């Protein structure tokens, strides 16, 4: 079997694909011939990603704090493909500074995104 056609059958899911390292990874994998499904919160960043990839990357606006939204995205994208990899690059900077000076809701938000978003 042609190695490039083997890659083309494999789909890699990338969260945080709208910017930063997630975007760079999604673009690299797509350029290498893999099917890539990119997710992020910002539809504008995702549209830019899709255009930059030459319309090769499929995109979806997904909040990783919502396990049902992640499951729906995966189920939809996995149809007709071989789910082969997952890159969990979605993340935010949490509160910085003294714990007594930080907003606890911001700590919770960063844990939901950075930890639970990957777990789910």
Backbone as a chain_set.jsonl record, in Angstrom:
{"seq": "XXXXXXXXXXXXXXXXXXXXXXXXXXXXXXXXXXXXXXXXXXXXXXXXXXXXXXXXXXXXXXXXXXXXXXXXXXXXXXXXXXXXXXXXXXXXXXXXXXXXXXXXXXXXXXXXXXXXXXXX", "coords": {"N": [[0.841, -1.181, 0.0], [0.501, 2.233, -0.735], [2.369, 4.532, 1.143], [1.538, 7.218, 1.493], [-1.189, 7.122, 0.911], [-2.022, 5.541, 2.978], [-1.649, 7.26, 5.205], [-3.558, 9.161, 4.529], [-5.938, 7.906, 5.118], [-6.068, 7.986, 7.824], [-7.294, 9.716, 10.611], [-6.644, 12.532, 12.544], [-7.342, 14.099, 15.536], [-7.456, 17.38, 16.747], [-7.446, 19.454, 19.434], [-7.727, 22.874, 20.425], [-6.9, 23.984, 18.079], [-7.054, 26.441, 16.91], [-5.073, 28.366, 17.359], [-1.607, 29.042, 18.201], [0.404, 26.329, 19.409], [-1.338, 24.195, 18.878], [-2.523, 24.932, 16.445], [-0.254, 25.008, 14.787], [0.524, 22.312, 14.88], [-1.749, 21.06, 13.763], [-1.692, 22.129, 11.139], [0.792, 21.138, 10.276], [0.42, 18.32, 10.398], [-1.633, 18.052, 8.528], [-0.292, 18.925, 6.227], [1.469, 16.835, 6.019], [-0.117, 14.876, 5.053], [-2.139, 13.654, 6.52], [-5.585, 13.192, 7.546], [-7.194, 15.795, 9.171], [-8.986, 16.875, 11.956], [-9.935, 19.761, 13.319], [-10.483, 21.537, 16.321], [-11.693, 24.31, 18.174], [-12.549, 27.176, 20.202], [-12.955, 29.623, 18.91], [-14.529, 30.586, 16.077], [-13.692, 32.227, 14.02], [-10.854, 32.003, 14.08], [-10.695, 29.307, 13.429], [-11.779, 29.244, 10.831], [-9.801, 30.652, 9.497], [-7.689, 28.856, 9.84], [-8.63, 26.661, 8.353], [-8.654, 27.779, 5.781], [-5.923, 28.381, 5.478], [-4.916, 25.823, 5.37], [-5.571, 25.038, 2.888], [-8.182, 24.262, 2.639], [-8.221, 21.701, 3.628], [-8.354, 20.871, 6.282], [-10.839, 19.834, 8.485], [-13.176, 21.626, 10.441], [-14.441, 22.582, 13.69], [-16.352, 24.337, 16.044], [-15.786, 23.946, 19.304], [-16.231, 23.652, 22.75], [-14.034, 22.582, 25.043], [-14.669, 22.131, 27.67], [-17.073, 20.95, 27.714], [-18.146, 17.835, 27.769], [-20.073, 16.455, 26.253], [-20.267, 17.955, 23.896], [-17.707, 17.516, 22.897], [-17.831, 14.731, 22.448], [-19.841, 14.601, 20.51], [-18.59, 15.995, 18.409], [-16.395, 14.279, 17.909], [-17.743, 11.869, 17.196], [-19.091, 12.682, 14.863], [-16.949, 13.443, 13.179], [-15.506, 11.083, 13.028], [-16.827, 9.368, 11.362], [-16.533, 7.298, 8.612], [-13.778, 7.38, 8.659], [-10.517, 6.5, 9.946], [-10.031, 6.796, 13.19], [-7.107, 7.955, 14.502], [-5.306, 9.465, 15.979], [-4.835, 11.811, 18.696], [-4.503, 15.107, 19.631], [-4.215, 17.111, 22.315], [-4.345, 20.201, 22.63], [-5.708, 22.351, 23.558], [-5.9, 24.999, 25.793], [-5.47, 27.306, 28.54], [-3.965, 30.159, 30.116], [-3.845, 29.999, 33.534], [-4.841, 31.576, 36.626], [-2.386, 33.84, 37.796], [-0.087, 34.45, 40.319], [-0.443, 35.203, 43.826], [-2.359, 32.836, 45.595], [-4.342, 33.727, 47.313], [-4.986, 36.138, 46.261], [-6.162, 35.648, 43.854], [-8.972, 34.974, 41.713], [-11.149, 32.445, 42.486], [-12.963, 31.286, 40.727], [-11.677, 31.574, 38.334], [-9.556, 29.817, 38.665], [-10.997, 27.425, 38.692], [-12.064, 27.473, 36.093], [-9.689, 27.271, 34.55], [-8.822, 24.724, 35.329], [-10.947, 23.175, 34.381], [-10.648, 23.496, 31.611], [-7.847, 22.988, 31.023], [-7.237, 20.577, 32.362], [-9.589, 18.824, 32.716], [-10.706, 19.073, 30.162], [-8.904, 17.685, 28.605], [-9.075, 15.142, 29.775], [-11.765, 14.445, 29.266]], "CA": [[0.0, 0.0, 0.0], [1.218, 3.498, -0.797], [2.393, 5.15, 2.476], [0.777, 8.463, 1.555], [-2.613, 6.797, 0.969], [-2.251, 5.035, 4.33], [-1.82, 8.437, 6.05], [-4.795, 9.852, 4.163], [-7.064, 7.214, 5.743], [-6.006, 8.181, 9.27], [-7.744, 11.031, 11.052], [-6.092, 12.991, 13.814], [-8.168, 15.131, 16.16], [-6.618, 18.38, 17.41], [-8.142, 20.523, 20.153], [-6.876, 24.065, 20.497], [-6.328, 24.133, 16.734], [-7.233, 27.803, 16.415], [-3.867, 29.194, 17.472], [-0.472, 28.505, 18.939], [0.969, 25.028, 19.069], [-2.383, 23.369, 18.289], [-2.641, 25.33, 15.039], [0.959, 24.564, 14.094], [0.466, 20.849, 14.761], [-2.802, 20.727, 12.795], [-1.194, 22.447, 9.797], [1.875, 20.208, 9.947], [-0.154, 16.996, 10.133], [-2.353, 18.139, 7.257], [0.723, 18.996, 5.164], [2.067, 15.507, 5.933], [-1.048, 13.991, 4.37], [-3.157, 13.089, 7.396], [-6.85, 13.889, 7.709], [-7.15, 16.497, 10.448], [-10.197, 17.51, 12.462], [-9.501, 20.772, 14.27], [-11.513, 22.146, 17.165], [-11.342, 25.442, 19.032], [-13.745, 27.966, 20.504], [-13.097, 30.754, 17.998], [-14.886, 30.229, 14.705], [-12.845, 33.043, 13.138], [-9.538, 31.355, 14.02], [-10.858, 28.035, 12.723], [-11.947, 29.533, 9.4], [-8.461, 31.014, 9.031], [-6.94, 27.596, 9.798], [-9.109, 25.875, 7.212], [-8.163, 28.426, 4.554], [-4.466, 28.215, 5.407], [-4.625, 24.425, 5.042], [-6.079, 24.737, 1.554], [-9.493, 23.642, 2.845], [-8.028, 20.287, 3.951], [-8.679, 20.583, 7.681], [-12.235, 20.049, 8.872], [-13.166, 22.439, 11.656], [-15.653, 22.64, 14.51], [-16.267, 25.146, 17.249], [-16.068, 23.036, 20.417], [-15.732, 24.044, 24.061], [-13.559, 21.324, 25.641], [-15.27, 21.951, 28.995], [-18.354, 20.281, 27.513], [-17.847, 16.492, 27.26], [-21.048, 16.058, 25.23], [-19.857, 18.629, 22.65], [-16.539, 16.785, 22.398], [-18.287, 13.434, 21.954], [-20.57, 14.849, 19.263], [-17.568, 16.341, 17.412], [-15.663, 13.06, 17.581], [-18.626, 10.941, 16.477], [-19.337, 13.219, 13.522], [-15.708, 13.432, 12.398], [-14.975, 9.727, 12.902], [-17.566, 8.625, 10.343], [-15.812, 7.073, 7.368], [-12.34, 7.586, 8.837], [-9.876, 5.689, 10.971], [-9.487, 7.669, 14.234], [-5.75, 7.462, 14.668], [-4.521, 10.222, 16.939], [-5.464, 12.912, 19.416], [-3.611, 16.13, 20.184], [-5.008, 17.957, 23.201], [-3.586, 21.44, 22.763], [-6.551, 23.413, 24.11], [-5.458, 25.389, 27.127], [-5.417, 28.73, 28.864], [-3.175, 30.51, 31.295], [-4.679, 30.157, 34.719], [-4.476, 32.725, 37.444], [-0.967, 33.955, 38.137], [0.088, 35.258, 41.518], [-0.805, 34.614, 45.111], [-3.659, 32.17, 45.573], [-5.334, 34.525, 48.045], [-5.337, 37.305, 45.449], [-6.769, 35.212, 42.597], [-10.388, 34.615, 41.676], [-11.281, 30.99, 42.487], [-13.684, 30.856, 39.526], [-10.671, 31.491, 37.266], [-8.862, 28.547, 38.889], [-11.914, 26.371, 38.246], [-12.115, 27.522, 34.623], [-8.444, 26.737, 33.983], [-8.82, 23.276, 35.552], [-11.918, 22.577, 33.461], [-10.098, 23.502, 30.255], [-6.52, 22.375, 30.912], [-7.208, 19.211, 32.877], [-10.772, 18.03, 32.376], [-10.868, 19.078, 28.713], [-8.078, 16.58, 28.096], [-9.632, 13.894, 30.305], [-12.976, 14.128, 28.514]], "C": [[0.886, 1.245, 0.0], [1.183, 4.174, 0.576], [1.57, 6.426, 2.553], [-0.719, 8.186, 1.588], [-2.973, 6.226, 2.339], [-2.467, 6.198, 5.297], [-3.164, 9.098, 5.79], [-6.027, 9.185, 4.76], [-7.143, 7.488, 7.243], [-6.418, 9.605, 9.633], [-7.175, 11.328, 12.421], [-6.927, 14.171, 14.297], [-7.259, 16.084, 16.941], [-7.514, 19.405, 18.099], [-7.174, 21.691, 20.288], [-6.234, 24.385, 19.158], [-6.415, 25.556, 16.193], [-5.993, 28.666, 16.445], [-2.755, 28.435, 18.179], [-0.011, 27.146, 18.457], [-0.076, 24.097, 18.447], [-2.56, 23.658, 16.804], [-1.449, 24.818, 14.243], [0.944, 23.055, 13.882], [-0.57, 20.441, 13.715], [-2.325, 20.983, 11.367], [-0.101, 21.481, 9.363], [1.325, 18.825, 9.587], [-0.906, 16.98, 8.803], [-1.363, 18.159, 6.09], [1.414, 17.647, 4.964], [1.123, 14.477, 5.308], [-2.102, 13.329, 5.232], [-4.466, 13.863, 7.259], [-6.804, 14.543, 9.084], [-8.518, 17.109, 10.737], [-9.75, 18.471, 13.553], [-10.659, 21.375, 15.025], [-10.91, 23.273, 17.978], [-12.633, 26.187, 19.325], [-14.004, 29.032, 19.452], [-13.355, 30.305, 16.561], [-14.008, 30.988, 13.713], [-11.454, 32.424, 12.985], [-9.614, 30.042, 13.247], [-11.019, 28.241, 11.222], [-10.6, 29.89, 8.778], [-7.587, 29.766, 8.887], [-7.33, 26.777, 8.571], [-8.601, 26.462, 5.898], [-6.665, 28.22, 4.389], [-4.08, 26.787, 5.024], [-5.066, 24.069, 3.625], [-7.387, 23.977, 1.609], [-9.388, 22.157, 3.203], [-8.459, 19.921, 5.369], [-10.158, 20.84, 7.927], [-12.231, 20.723, 10.241], [-14.502, 22.353, 12.381], [-15.385, 23.509, 15.722], [-16.723, 24.279, 18.418], [-15.453, 23.608, 21.688], [-15.325, 22.751, 24.775], [-14.071, 21.108, 27.058], [-16.579, 21.178, 28.92], [-18.115, 18.884, 26.924], [-18.823, 16.036, 26.174], [-20.708, 16.71, 23.886], [-18.638, 17.929, 22.047], [-16.947, 15.449, 21.785], [-19.004, 13.592, 20.611], [-19.591, 15.154, 18.133], [-16.827, 15.082, 16.955], [-16.518, 12.11, 16.745], [-18.873, 11.399, 15.045], [-18.101, 13.094, 12.646], [-15.18, 12.022, 12.15], [-15.681, 8.913, 11.823], [-16.739, 8.527, 9.066], [-14.311, 7.268, 7.468], [-11.818, 6.607, 9.883], [-9.326, 6.646, 12.029], [-8.124, 7.135, 14.655], [-4.94, 8.221, 15.713], [-5.318, 11.348, 17.558], [-4.378, 13.83, 19.947], [-4.488, 17.048, 21.025], [-4.21, 19.216, 23.513], [-4.437, 22.598, 23.276], [-6.06, 23.738, 25.51], [-5.459, 26.891, 27.292], [-4.41, 28.933, 29.989], [-4.153, 30.651, 32.441], [-4.263, 31.392, 35.473], [-2.989, 32.687, 37.802], [-0.851, 34.877, 39.345], [-0.329, 34.485, 42.748], [-2.205, 34.024, 45.046], [-4.725, 32.997, 46.292], [-5.784, 35.748, 47.253], [-6.051, 36.935, 44.152], [-8.23, 34.829, 42.791], [-10.494, 33.096, 41.544], [-12.042, 30.497, 41.251], [-12.73, 30.762, 38.335], [-9.83, 30.226, 37.419], [-9.714, 27.389, 38.368], [-11.958, 26.314, 36.726], [-10.852, 26.921, 34.016], [-8.337, 25.232, 34.197], [-9.796, 22.568, 34.615], [-11.355, 22.467, 32.049], [-8.817, 22.673, 30.183], [-6.464, 20.926, 31.37], [-8.394, 18.395, 32.372], [-11.041, 18.01, 30.865], [-10.062, 17.971, 28.054], [-8.642, 15.237, 28.547], [-10.856, 13.477, 29.497], [-12.677, 13.858, 27.077]], "O": [[1.914, 1.279, 0.677], [0.103, 4.378, 1.131], [0.957, 6.693, 3.587], [-1.461, 8.932, 2.228], [-4.096, 6.404, 2.811], [-3.372, 6.14, 6.129], [-3.833, 9.545, 6.722], [-7.065, 9.832, 4.898], [-8.179, 7.246, 7.862], [-5.947, 10.573, 9.034], [-7.215, 10.499, 13.33], [-7.179, 15.117, 13.551], [-6.399, 15.644, 17.704], [-8.252, 20.136, 17.439], [-5.956, 21.511, 20.268], [-5.159, 24.981, 19.101], [-5.894, 25.835, 15.113], [-5.864, 29.597, 15.651], [-2.953, 27.331, 18.685], [-0.032, 26.848, 17.262], [0.261, 23.292, 17.578], [-2.728, 22.74, 16.001], [-1.611, 24.261, 13.157], [1.316, 22.576, 12.81], [-0.304, 19.579, 12.878], [-2.529, 20.15, 10.484], [-0.071, 21.053, 8.21], [1.725, 18.235, 8.583], [-0.824, 16.012, 8.046], [-1.576, 17.486, 5.081], [1.89, 17.347, 3.869], [1.52, 13.338, 5.061], [-2.884, 12.52, 4.734], [-4.463, 15.04, 6.9], [-6.413, 13.903, 10.059], [-9.121, 17.766, 9.888], [-9.245, 18.046, 14.592], [-11.698, 21.688, 14.443], [-9.761, 23.199, 18.414], [-13.683, 25.871, 18.767], [-15.159, 29.316, 19.133], [-12.487, 29.713, 15.919], [-13.626, 30.442, 12.678], [-10.937, 32.334, 11.872], [-8.699, 29.707, 12.495], [-10.453, 27.49, 10.429], [-10.299, 29.475, 7.659], [-6.834, 29.639, 7.921], [-6.474, 26.267, 7.849], [-8.17, 25.728, 5.008], [-6.19, 27.921, 3.293], [-3.03, 26.569, 4.419], [-4.946, 22.916, 3.211], [-7.675, 23.151, 0.743], [-10.375, 21.43, 3.091], [-8.88, 18.793, 5.624], [-10.672, 21.916, 7.622], [-11.39, 20.427, 11.089], [-15.544, 22.09, 11.781], [-14.327, 23.426, 16.346], [-17.896, 23.919, 18.514], [-14.286, 24.002, 21.696], [-16.179, 21.917, 25.079], [-13.926, 20.013, 27.6], [-17.134, 20.794, 29.95], [-17.904, 18.753, 25.718], [-18.431, 15.302, 25.266], [-20.851, 16.073, 22.843], [-18.548, 17.77, 20.83], [-16.457, 15.08, 20.717], [-18.792, 12.804, 19.69], [-19.738, 14.636, 17.026], [-16.657, 14.853, 15.757], [-16.073, 11.609, 15.712], [-18.863, 10.587, 14.119], [-18.199, 12.681, 11.49], [-14.479, 11.79, 11.164], [-15.176, 7.868, 11.414], [-16.303, 9.536, 8.511], [-13.634, 7.317, 6.441], [-12.588, 5.973, 10.605], [-8.276, 7.253, 11.817], [-8.007, 5.997, 15.11], [-3.989, 7.676, 16.273], [-6.337, 11.783, 17.022], [-3.45, 13.389, 20.626], [-5.4, 17.69, 20.503], [-3.499, 19.292, 24.515], [-3.936, 23.714, 23.414], [-5.833, 22.838, 26.318], [-5.451, 27.646, 26.32], [-4.057, 28.0, 30.71], [-5.166, 31.341, 32.328], [-3.426, 32.166, 35.007], [-2.424, 31.627, 38.073], [-1.449, 35.952, 39.38], [-0.538, 33.272, 42.706], [-3.124, 34.64, 44.506], [-5.894, 32.962, 45.908], [-6.834, 36.326, 47.535], [-6.499, 37.821, 43.424], [-8.657, 34.423, 43.872], [-9.978, 32.524, 40.584], [-11.783, 29.39, 40.778], [-12.949, 29.96, 37.427], [-9.432, 29.625, 36.421], [-9.214, 26.491, 37.691], [-11.897, 25.234, 36.139], [-10.935, 26.142, 33.066], [-7.813, 24.528, 33.334], [-9.501, 21.484, 34.114], [-11.561, 21.461, 31.37], [-8.717, 21.755, 29.369], [-5.708, 20.132, 30.811], [-8.216, 17.393, 31.68], [-11.555, 17.018, 30.349], [-10.493, 17.389, 27.058], [-8.676, 14.29, 27.761], [-10.983, 12.321, 29.092], [-13.589, 13.574, 26.3]]}, "num_chains": 1, "name": "protein.A"}
